[in-house]
Amino acid sequence: MVFRSRSLKTKVLVYLILLLSIASLGFLFSATHTISDSKHQPDTSCNSACHVNDNSELASLVNAQIPTTREYNFIISRVLSSNPDGAVKSHIQVNNLMPGPTIRAHRGDTLVVHVNNNLNESTSIHFHGIRHYGTNSMDGVPGVTQCGIPPGHSFTYKFDLEQSGTFWWHSHSFSQRIDGMAGAMIVYDSNNDQYQFGRDYDDEAIVFIQDYYHQTGEQRLAYYLSRSAAGYEPVPENGLINGRGSENICPRIRSTADCDKQSDIRPYKFTMVRGKRYRLRIINAAAFAEFVFSLDSHLLTVIESDTNESEPLDVHYIPIATGQRYSAIITASNTSPSTVTMRAEMNTNCFNYHNPILDPEVRARVSLIDAKQPASFSSRVKRFLQPSNELSASLSWDDVLIPEQCIDLDPDQLKPVAGGLYAEKRVPEMTERIEIHTKTLKLERVNLAPFGFINRTSFKPAIGAPNLHVQLGFVNAARDTLAIPTVGGRMNTPVWGGDQLIAQVEMSKNRNSPTVIELVIHNPDESAHPFHLHGHDMYLLRTHSARAGLGPWKPKYIDSYRTENVLPRDTITVPRLGHAVVRFIADNPGFWAFHCHIMWHLRTGMMMQFAIGVDQLDRSIVTEEMLEQCKIERNFGERLLEELPGNEFREGMIPA
């Protein structure tokens, strides 16, 4: 019996060695394939996409008391890759990363970002949610605050951080955000944040959500502007969490000529210790899609909307429009399976057609571990030999949330946190009301191509003459720039050039009685529009969507405004066939963009600006580097003129 027992152990040991040998051979084969096909093969050595959630210095950063300068170097380049789902595409990567590097800093720090443009087109960076008080020139909007950074050139963004919360950065040029030029940005404040690391939560994780297209943004834009698209915004092929798809998509694609079936695509993996509290910073960086976020078996306690802290709100699902951010605290379950699924599901009600390739639910893994009990050798071997993309170990919440429209998390439930900046404060009374009308129109004069309008203006800026520079007298748009073709065929805008809608706002010099704008946004479109205001936060007073016909704003609705305990935010959704009413305090001098954050609507002109207190601007905020880059843009002249749509795709062709 003893002999037989030893023999059995020997057999088990031999069996394990054999399995490990096979696994090792598989690894070597995989490595060999990676080397031979390195141009397209994704790097799975960091399945957790280390750079997105590198928390190694989080404690020291959060507790920093002395302001410092935090410096980043961004190298922008195009890379052909089969990341993140097997389909081969030309991406824009920052420092060879997609998403790009996570910016982390402390309130009071000075942020310096050196951008080196290795693209064959100009670029820019907008720091979404940062108000840039006193540094309007750093807002990163070509044609408004700067010219694009020319190919082969560099530019340095530098500004002080006066806010804390969850932000993100992205290109504001062309459709570069779609191709990967975006990343997370987190700013801490150990003195004033109501929710503190180490006290209210033990650790944190960034959840960077995107929709994903297999063609470049500009290729999809060309199709959208063709007659064949019928005005329907391009529907994505996939969704990503922290730059990873849920699986290799090649089997779902009819033509695999540009698809690498050998790519080892694995979902993003989070590792959490059971019983610990985690702050999830959820960012929707999509071009088009609204997502509904959830985590199996875990209650989400919402504590932040955009950058503003709120009273705890327990939910199972968080609907999040493009441009928006939420923070939610979860407690890693002690009773759930060892692997649970994180889900971000696109609201397909917002789409106009069905893309057969798309699985609207993108998934990530959350591995729950026990900190007190390290894994044994046998369990480590078992885990090593199991597939890494196990996503079926948990069940989603059984209450079904299928919104009929693209809508935000109920604003009535989001209350400013007690003791916070906005707690128990009444929304300030307005000093001026501005009404605007948004619309996507298909015009025969541009071959029925769809263009976005605000009050009959479809944004097209002057070449080499951003409005900030024109205001400060550095350039004369009417004299020094070429006239550009406008979508409506109108003359170029006097003073500013191009086709632009600019609301001039006189800023009060009395801080105790500031200028307050009430903005009424009419939306007769069939689709909702998530609108983002640069440089300011908005109080959402009212939204309305008509059941039938249109739902215009009327003066009688003033009595139904929500004016107490309103949590301000920088991105709000204006519902379809309806309207929204917001107020904001116009206390930040500069030219501030206001636009739909759906890329297809923004790229076709759904943008206006507020010129606030521009008589108080200082010429010193515009650097010599900026002026030189605008000269380069003006010298390109006619080569930068965009032709209006006319080239057609074949009838019925939908790129995939």
XYZ file of C-alpha atoms in Angstrom, residues 94-639:
546
model
C 0.678 58.435 -27.016
C 4.009 57.028 -25.842
C 3.026 53.782 -27.637
C 0.024 53.421 -25.330
C -3.726 53.256 -25.945
C -5.384 54.647 -23.874
C -2.629 57.159 -23.350
C -0.759 57.798 -20.089
C -2.794 58.505 -16.955
C -2.094 61.977 -15.579
C -2.130 62.135 -11.764
C -1.559 65.274 -9.717
C -2.571 67.117 -6.561
C -4.570 70.295 -6.346
C -2.199 73.278 -6.280
C 0.350 71.560 -8.513
C 1.508 73.004 -11.808
C 0.922 70.609 -14.692
C 3.323 70.672 -17.643
C 2.620 68.486 -20.688
C 5.110 68.534 -23.566
C 3.400 67.328 -26.758
C 5.580 66.095 -29.635
C 3.575 65.645 -32.833
C 4.841 62.820 -35.055
C 1.610 62.649 -37.060
C 1.192 63.875 -40.618
C -1.557 66.236 -39.441
C -1.898 68.845 -36.725
C -3.060 67.921 -33.248
C -4.046 69.395 -29.868
C -5.027 68.340 -26.344
C -8.041 69.419 -24.310
C -8.097 68.696 -20.561
C -11.759 67.844 -20.169
C -13.316 69.391 -17.053
C -10.399 71.714 -16.219
C -11.653 75.305 -15.984
C -8.346 76.988 -16.906
C -9.109 80.094 -14.901
C -6.639 82.698 -16.187
C -5.169 80.268 -18.753
C -7.782 80.233 -21.520
C -4.998 79.734 -24.085
C -4.338 76.236 -22.643
C -7.854 74.928 -23.328
C -6.658 73.128 -26.445
C -9.367 73.922 -29.018
C -8.025 74.681 -32.528
C -9.631 77.731 -34.074
C -10.784 78.953 -30.672
C -7.829 79.193 -28.257
C -4.911 77.970 -30.377
C -3.886 76.631 -33.753
C -3.205 72.940 -34.066
C 0.330 71.741 -33.315
C 1.801 71.266 -36.829
C 3.303 67.933 -37.925
C 6.868 67.564 -36.677
C 6.438 70.327 -34.082
C 6.061 70.413 -30.306
C 3.998 72.426 -27.874
C 3.916 72.721 -24.089
C 0.698 73.019 -22.098
C 1.283 74.558 -18.679
C -1.297 75.555 -16.067
C -2.032 75.417 -12.334
C -4.518 72.876 -11.011
C -7.220 74.590 -8.956
C -9.727 71.707 -8.920
C -9.778 68.091 -7.871
C -11.731 65.116 -9.151
C -11.996 62.830 -12.161
C -11.005 64.399 -15.469
C -9.689 63.108 -18.777
C -7.654 64.450 -21.656
C -8.179 63.982 -25.384
C -7.348 65.405 -28.761
C -9.642 68.188 -29.955
C -8.381 67.936 -33.547
C -10.088 66.124 -36.421
C -11.382 62.698 -35.268
C -8.203 61.729 -33.416
C -10.035 60.884 -30.195
C -11.720 57.975 -32.009
C -8.336 56.568 -33.042
C -7.015 56.389 -29.475
C -5.647 59.807 -28.507
C -7.165 60.064 -25.026
C -6.419 59.137 -21.425
C -7.490 59.540 -17.808
C -6.557 62.452 -15.544
C -7.043 62.385 -11.759
C -6.430 65.308 -9.389
C -6.490 64.774 -5.602
C -7.050 67.176 -2.730
C -6.181 65.736 0.680
C -7.420 68.879 2.438
C -10.823 69.513 0.882
C -12.126 66.337 -0.786
C -15.081 64.978 1.166
C -14.220 61.391 0.215
C -10.651 60.541 1.207
C -8.335 57.744 0.166
C -7.523 55.523 3.155
C -10.572 56.650 5.124
C -13.596 56.306 2.833
C -12.023 53.865 0.367
C -8.935 51.656 0.474
C -7.869 51.758 -3.170
C -9.126 52.934 -6.523
C -9.350 51.859 -10.147
C -9.895 53.765 -13.378
C -12.506 52.349 -15.769
C -11.887 54.025 -19.144
C -14.737 53.095 -21.501
C -14.725 53.649 -25.267
C -16.595 52.581 -28.355
C -14.332 51.280 -31.100
C -14.366 51.519 -34.906
C -12.360 49.321 -37.270
C -11.739 52.199 -39.677
C -10.119 55.478 -38.743
C -12.272 58.338 -37.561
C -11.743 60.320 -40.754
C -12.703 57.314 -42.906
C -15.924 56.923 -40.965
C -16.574 60.660 -41.152
C -16.271 60.509 -44.953
C -18.879 57.756 -45.028
C -21.184 59.654 -42.645
C -21.028 62.642 -44.981
C -21.948 60.552 -48.026
C -25.439 60.121 -49.411
C -25.277 56.373 -48.747
C -25.190 56.925 -44.972
C -28.637 58.559 -45.093
C -27.554 60.796 -42.212
C -27.147 57.850 -39.825
C -24.224 58.217 -37.431
C -21.686 55.360 -37.790
C -22.349 52.562 -35.305
C -19.183 51.085 -33.731
C -17.947 47.522 -34.130
C -16.881 47.051 -30.535
C -16.436 48.522 -27.088
C -13.350 48.719 -24.873
C -12.566 48.872 -21.169
C -9.109 50.319 -20.520
C -8.114 49.677 -24.117
C -9.147 45.995 -24.188
C -11.955 44.219 -26.007
C -13.704 41.233 -24.449
C -12.475 38.735 -27.067
C -10.982 38.352 -30.536
C -13.616 39.749 -32.857
C -12.279 38.147 -36.064
C -14.780 35.230 -36.101
C -17.641 37.764 -36.266
C -16.219 39.680 -39.250
C -17.261 38.568 -42.729
C -13.984 39.570 -44.369
C -10.902 38.758 -42.285
C -8.363 40.286 -44.694
C -7.548 42.944 -42.092
C -8.026 40.782 -39.033
C -5.458 38.770 -37.069
C -7.197 35.631 -35.853
C -4.046 34.650 -33.932
C -4.123 37.737 -31.710
C -4.403 36.687 -28.075
C -7.163 39.074 -27.056
C -8.033 38.987 -23.366
C -10.390 41.217 -21.421
C -9.035 43.764 -19.020
C -8.407 42.261 -15.575
C -8.882 43.970 -12.215
C -7.675 42.281 -9.019
C -9.449 43.228 -5.793
C -9.064 42.007 -2.217
C -12.262 40.739 -0.658
C -13.679 43.085 1.963
C -11.758 46.138 0.745
C -13.482 49.271 -0.560
C -12.601 50.476 -4.051
C -13.369 53.760 -5.741
C -14.137 53.145 -9.409
C -13.488 56.239 -11.512
C -15.642 55.623 -14.595
C -14.944 57.700 -17.717
C -16.903 57.519 -20.979
C -14.461 58.511 -23.725
C -16.666 57.229 -26.559
C -17.173 58.890 -29.900
C -20.876 58.082 -29.956
C -22.160 55.486 -27.514
C -23.874 55.959 -24.201
C -22.996 53.065 -21.888
C -24.792 51.501 -18.936
C -22.187 50.399 -16.396
C -22.572 47.662 -13.769
C -20.562 45.166 -11.724
C -22.088 41.770 -11.029
C -23.110 41.217 -7.394
C -21.766 44.611 -6.300
C -23.754 47.652 -5.272
C -22.433 50.885 -6.777
C -22.429 53.850 -4.392
C -22.138 56.951 -6.583
C -20.162 59.751 -4.913
C -19.026 61.971 -7.814
C -20.521 63.233 -11.080
C -17.968 64.696 -13.461
C -15.731 66.404 -10.876
C -18.271 67.298 -8.204
C -18.878 65.188 -5.104
C -22.379 64.021 -4.246
C -24.288 62.432 -1.401
C -23.964 58.613 -1.575
C -26.456 57.111 -4.039
C -26.824 53.321 -4.234
C -27.576 51.943 -7.704
C -27.091 48.766 -9.721
C -26.574 50.584 -13.037
C -24.977 53.873 -14.067
C -25.939 55.303 -17.488
C -23.059 57.447 -18.696
C -22.964 59.634 -21.813
C -19.826 60.425 -23.756
C -17.707 62.988 -21.917
C -19.201 62.228 -18.499
C -17.474 60.737 -15.442
C -18.739 59.089 -12.278
C -17.046 57.766 -9.162
C -18.654 54.850 -7.353
C -17.435 53.036 -4.248
C -17.848 49.257 -4.098
C -16.916 46.752 -1.408
C -15.229 43.691 -2.896
C -17.598 40.841 -2.079
C -16.768 38.127 0.434
C -19.430 35.781 -0.976
C -19.254 36.190 -4.764
C -17.381 33.747 -7.019
C -13.637 34.308 -7.377
C -14.242 36.017 -10.729
C -17.060 38.474 -11.408
C -17.856 40.375 -14.579
C -17.747 44.138 -15.043
C -20.137 45.229 -17.794
C -20.458 48.348 -19.915
C -23.381 47.941 -22.296
C -24.065 50.351 -25.131
C -27.575 51.757 -25.261
C -28.446 50.627 -28.789
C -31.650 52.685 -28.670
C -29.356 55.610 -29.496
C -28.289 53.974 -32.803
C -30.119 54.266 -36.118
C -29.157 50.901 -37.565
C -27.931 47.480 -36.508
C -24.232 46.654 -36.925
C -24.103 42.834 -37.157
C -20.521 42.738 -35.885
C -21.261 44.591 -32.661
C -21.721 42.910 -29.308
C -23.045 45.929 -27.386
C -21.828 44.615 -24.032
C -18.106 45.013 -23.343
C -16.830 43.050 -20.368
C -13.851 43.031 -18.023
C -12.790 40.530 -15.347
C -12.658 41.308 -11.650
C -10.641 38.711 -9.751
C -11.522 38.606 -6.054
C -8.747 37.345 -3.785
C -8.423 36.718 -0.064
C -5.549 38.728 1.366
C -5.156 36.399 4.369
C -4.750 33.162 2.457
C -2.081 33.011 -0.291
C -2.788 30.582 -3.111
C -1.258 27.099 -2.861
C 1.019 25.678 -5.537
C -1.733 23.410 -6.876
C -4.246 26.253 -7.135
C -1.655 28.418 -8.889
C -1.038 25.637 -11.411
C -4.769 25.195 -11.921
C -5.211 28.929 -12.481
C -2.247 29.009 -14.871
C -3.737 26.211 -17.004
C -7.248 27.703 -17.118
C -8.357 30.103 -19.866
C -7.640 33.693 -18.849
C -10.821 35.112 -20.300
C -13.311 33.453 -17.984
C -16.252 35.840 -17.996
C -19.114 33.524 -17.078
C -18.385 33.017 -13.393
C -21.020 35.537 -12.255
C -24.520 36.673 -13.198
C -25.606 40.209 -13.973
C -28.161 42.014 -11.817
C -31.604 40.526 -12.363
C -33.394 43.881 -12.486
C -33.501 44.859 -16.152
C -32.586 48.397 -17.194
C -33.368 49.083 -20.835
C -33.860 52.822 -21.245
C -35.846 53.846 -24.297
C -33.784 56.994 -24.692
C -30.250 58.183 -24.129
C -30.583 59.736 -20.683
C -28.388 60.633 -17.732
C -28.498 59.213 -14.239
C -31.551 60.876 -12.688
C -30.327 64.387 -11.746
C -32.986 64.622 -9.020
C -31.117 61.884 -7.136
C -27.719 63.573 -7.329
C -27.360 65.906 -4.342
C -24.254 67.907 -3.388
C -22.398 66.247 -0.540
C -22.979 67.741 2.912
C -20.139 70.089 3.779
C -19.109 70.356 0.140
C -18.814 73.391 -2.082
C -22.409 73.334 -3.376
C -24.308 71.849 -0.407
C -27.620 73.502 0.407
C -26.913 76.357 -1.964
C -29.649 77.717 -4.157
C -28.911 78.044 -7.880
C -28.065 81.721 -8.494
C -30.635 83.913 -10.196
C -30.010 84.566 -13.862
C -28.889 87.911 -15.247
C -29.274 86.997 -18.933
C -31.160 84.300 -20.874
C -29.791 82.902 -24.139
C -31.790 80.514 -26.314
C -30.191 78.227 -28.861
C -31.557 75.629 -31.280
C -29.542 72.537 -32.176
C -30.212 70.533 -35.322
C -28.652 68.013 -37.674
C -29.653 68.904 -41.244
C -29.186 67.178 -44.586
C -28.779 69.825 -47.264
C -29.151 69.266 -51.014
C -26.456 71.863 -51.671
C -23.928 69.542 -50.013
C -25.287 66.363 -51.596
C -27.612 65.584 -48.681
C -24.666 65.302 -46.301
C -25.645 65.757 -42.643
C -24.222 68.738 -40.786
C -24.679 69.884 -37.208
C -26.033 73.365 -36.610
C -26.611 75.687 -33.671
C -28.859 78.613 -34.624
C -28.215 78.046 -38.350
C -24.455 78.121 -37.876
C -22.266 75.091 -38.569
C -18.877 75.654 -36.939
C -15.916 76.010 -39.291
C -13.061 78.149 -37.897
C -10.763 80.510 -39.747
C -7.393 79.137 -40.863
C -4.521 80.279 -38.642
C -6.569 82.815 -36.688
C -8.014 81.415 -33.448
C -10.554 83.745 -31.869
C -8.438 84.338 -28.781
C -5.600 85.650 -30.963
C -7.992 87.803 -33.000
C -9.456 89.317 -29.835
C -5.989 90.185 -28.506
C -4.917 91.773 -31.794
C -2.281 89.238 -32.854
C -3.981 88.556 -36.195
C -6.763 90.022 -38.333
C -8.960 87.158 -39.534
C -10.674 89.192 -42.254
C -7.427 90.554 -43.687
C -4.832 87.860 -42.992
C -6.729 84.645 -43.718
C -8.421 83.018 -46.698
C -12.184 82.868 -46.871
C -13.403 79.306 -46.346
C -16.439 77.602 -47.871
C -19.281 77.455 -45.370
C -21.891 74.714 -45.154
C -24.815 77.075 -45.547
C -23.112 79.065 -48.283
C -23.107 82.213 -46.156
C -20.403 84.835 -46.083
C -17.642 84.242 -43.533
C -18.346 85.580 -40.032
C -17.218 89.222 -39.728
C -14.237 89.770 -37.395
C -13.759 86.086 -36.526
C -13.767 84.506 -39.993
C -15.081 81.080 -40.891
C -18.639 80.199 -39.841
C -18.972 80.722 -36.100
C -21.620 81.483 -33.513
C -20.120 83.444 -30.618
C -22.244 84.735 -27.758
C -20.638 87.829 -26.246
C -21.057 87.893 -22.463
C -20.067 90.885 -20.372
C -18.526 89.644 -17.145
C -19.465 91.347 -13.890
C -16.548 92.861 -11.999
C -18.420 92.448 -8.738
C -17.718 88.957 -7.374
C -20.676 89.238 -5.019
C -23.018 89.789 -7.964
C -21.645 87.697 -10.865
C -23.071 87.390 -14.343
C -25.278 84.298 -14.517
C -26.321 82.928 -17.903
C -29.500 80.902 -18.267
C -29.085 78.811 -21.394
C -32.161 77.258 -22.995
C -31.187 74.477 -25.414
C -33.898 73.435 -27.853
C -33.400 70.018 -29.449
C -35.872 69.128 -32.239
C -33.627 66.241 -33.341
C -34.610 62.588 -33.113
C -31.415 61.943 -31.122
C -30.168 63.197 -27.772
C -27.110 65.452 -27.563
C -24.616 65.275 -24.660
C -23.361 68.871 -24.450
C -20.054 69.854 -22.834
C -19.234 73.396 -21.682
C -15.559 74.315 -21.466
C -14.316 76.419 -18.568
C -17.468 76.207 -16.449
C -19.891 73.897 -14.669
C -23.627 73.953 -15.382
C -26.620 73.711 -13.069
C -29.253 71.585 -14.795
C -32.644 73.130 -13.978
C -34.963 71.233 -16.289
C -35.105 68.638 -19.074
C -38.047 67.598 -21.178
C -38.668 65.128 -23.998
C -41.960 65.202 -25.865
C -43.928 61.977 -26.256
C -45.185 63.221 -29.609
C -44.119 66.159 -31.729
C -41.618 68.678 -30.406
C -41.055 69.808 -26.838
C -39.936 73.447 -26.982
C -39.218 75.498 -23.885
C -41.902 77.962 -22.775
C -41.721 80.728 -20.141
C -44.367 78.964 -18.047
C -41.821 76.219 -17.324
C -39.809 78.566 -15.100
C -41.998 77.575 -12.146
C -40.917 73.933 -12.567
C -37.163 74.610 -12.353
C -35.079 72.662 -9.859
C -33.113 75.354 -8.001
C -32.020 73.854 -4.671
C -29.363 71.249 -3.942
C -28.453 70.981 -7.618
C -25.145 69.261 -8.360
C -23.377 71.138 -11.164
C -21.479 69.293 -13.893
C -19.728 70.067 -17.168
C -21.508 67.583 -19.477
C -25.302 67.211 -19.621
C -27.632 65.378 -21.995
C -30.272 67.323 -23.892
C -33.049 64.802 -24.622
C -34.479 64.132 -28.074
C -37.495 66.156 -29.241
C -37.251 68.391 -26.221
C -35.108 70.855 -24.368
C -32.827 71.435 -21.416
C -32.293 74.514 -19.279
C -28.988 75.171 -17.525
C -27.398 78.056 -15.688
C -23.727 78.821 -15.263
C -21.769 81.565 -13.538
C -19.859 83.489 -16.212
C -16.817 84.354 -14.099
C -14.001 82.942 -16.242
C -12.636 85.293 -18.936
C -12.018 83.698 -22.323
C -13.452 81.971 -25.370
C -15.178 78.801 -24.226
C -16.492 76.107 -26.540
C -19.941 74.603 -26.047
C -20.577 71.552 -28.180
C -22.161 68.164 -28.562
C -19.645 65.517 -27.453
C -20.780 62.973 -30.037
C -17.853 63.089 -32.428
C -19.986 62.925 -35.581
C -22.040 65.942 -34.511
C -19.013 67.923 -33.338
C -17.022 67.200 -36.518
C -19.905 68.387 -38.655
C -20.319 71.688 -36.838
C -22.489 71.389 -33.706
C -20.441 73.851 -31.672
C -20.671 77.451 -30.524
C -18.659 79.616 -28.125
C -19.176 81.959 -25.210
C -16.853 84.966 -25.278
C -16.878 85.874 -21.587
C -15.245 89.051 -20.283
C -12.788 89.027 -23.182
C -12.006 92.713 -22.586
C -10.259 91.543 -19.389
C -7.912 89.086 -21.121
C -4.152 89.580 -20.855
C -2.047 89.270 -24.025
C 0.656 87.431 -22.069
C -1.406 84.214 -21.989
C -0.594 83.673 -25.679
C 2.965 82.407 -26.100
C 5.402 83.042 -28.945
C 5.241 79.327 -29.670
C 1.508 79.649 -30.298
C 1.904 82.640 -32.591
C 4.584 80.871 -34.627
C 2.422 77.791 -35.094
C -0.458 79.942 -36.326
C 1.870 81.514 -38.891
C 2.724 78.017 -40.106
C -0.986 77.246 -40.447
C -1.668 80.439 -42.397
C 1.246 79.684 -44.712
C -0.365 76.345 -45.605
C -3.352 78.399 -46.742
C -5.305 76.734 -49.537
C -3.934 73.276 -48.715
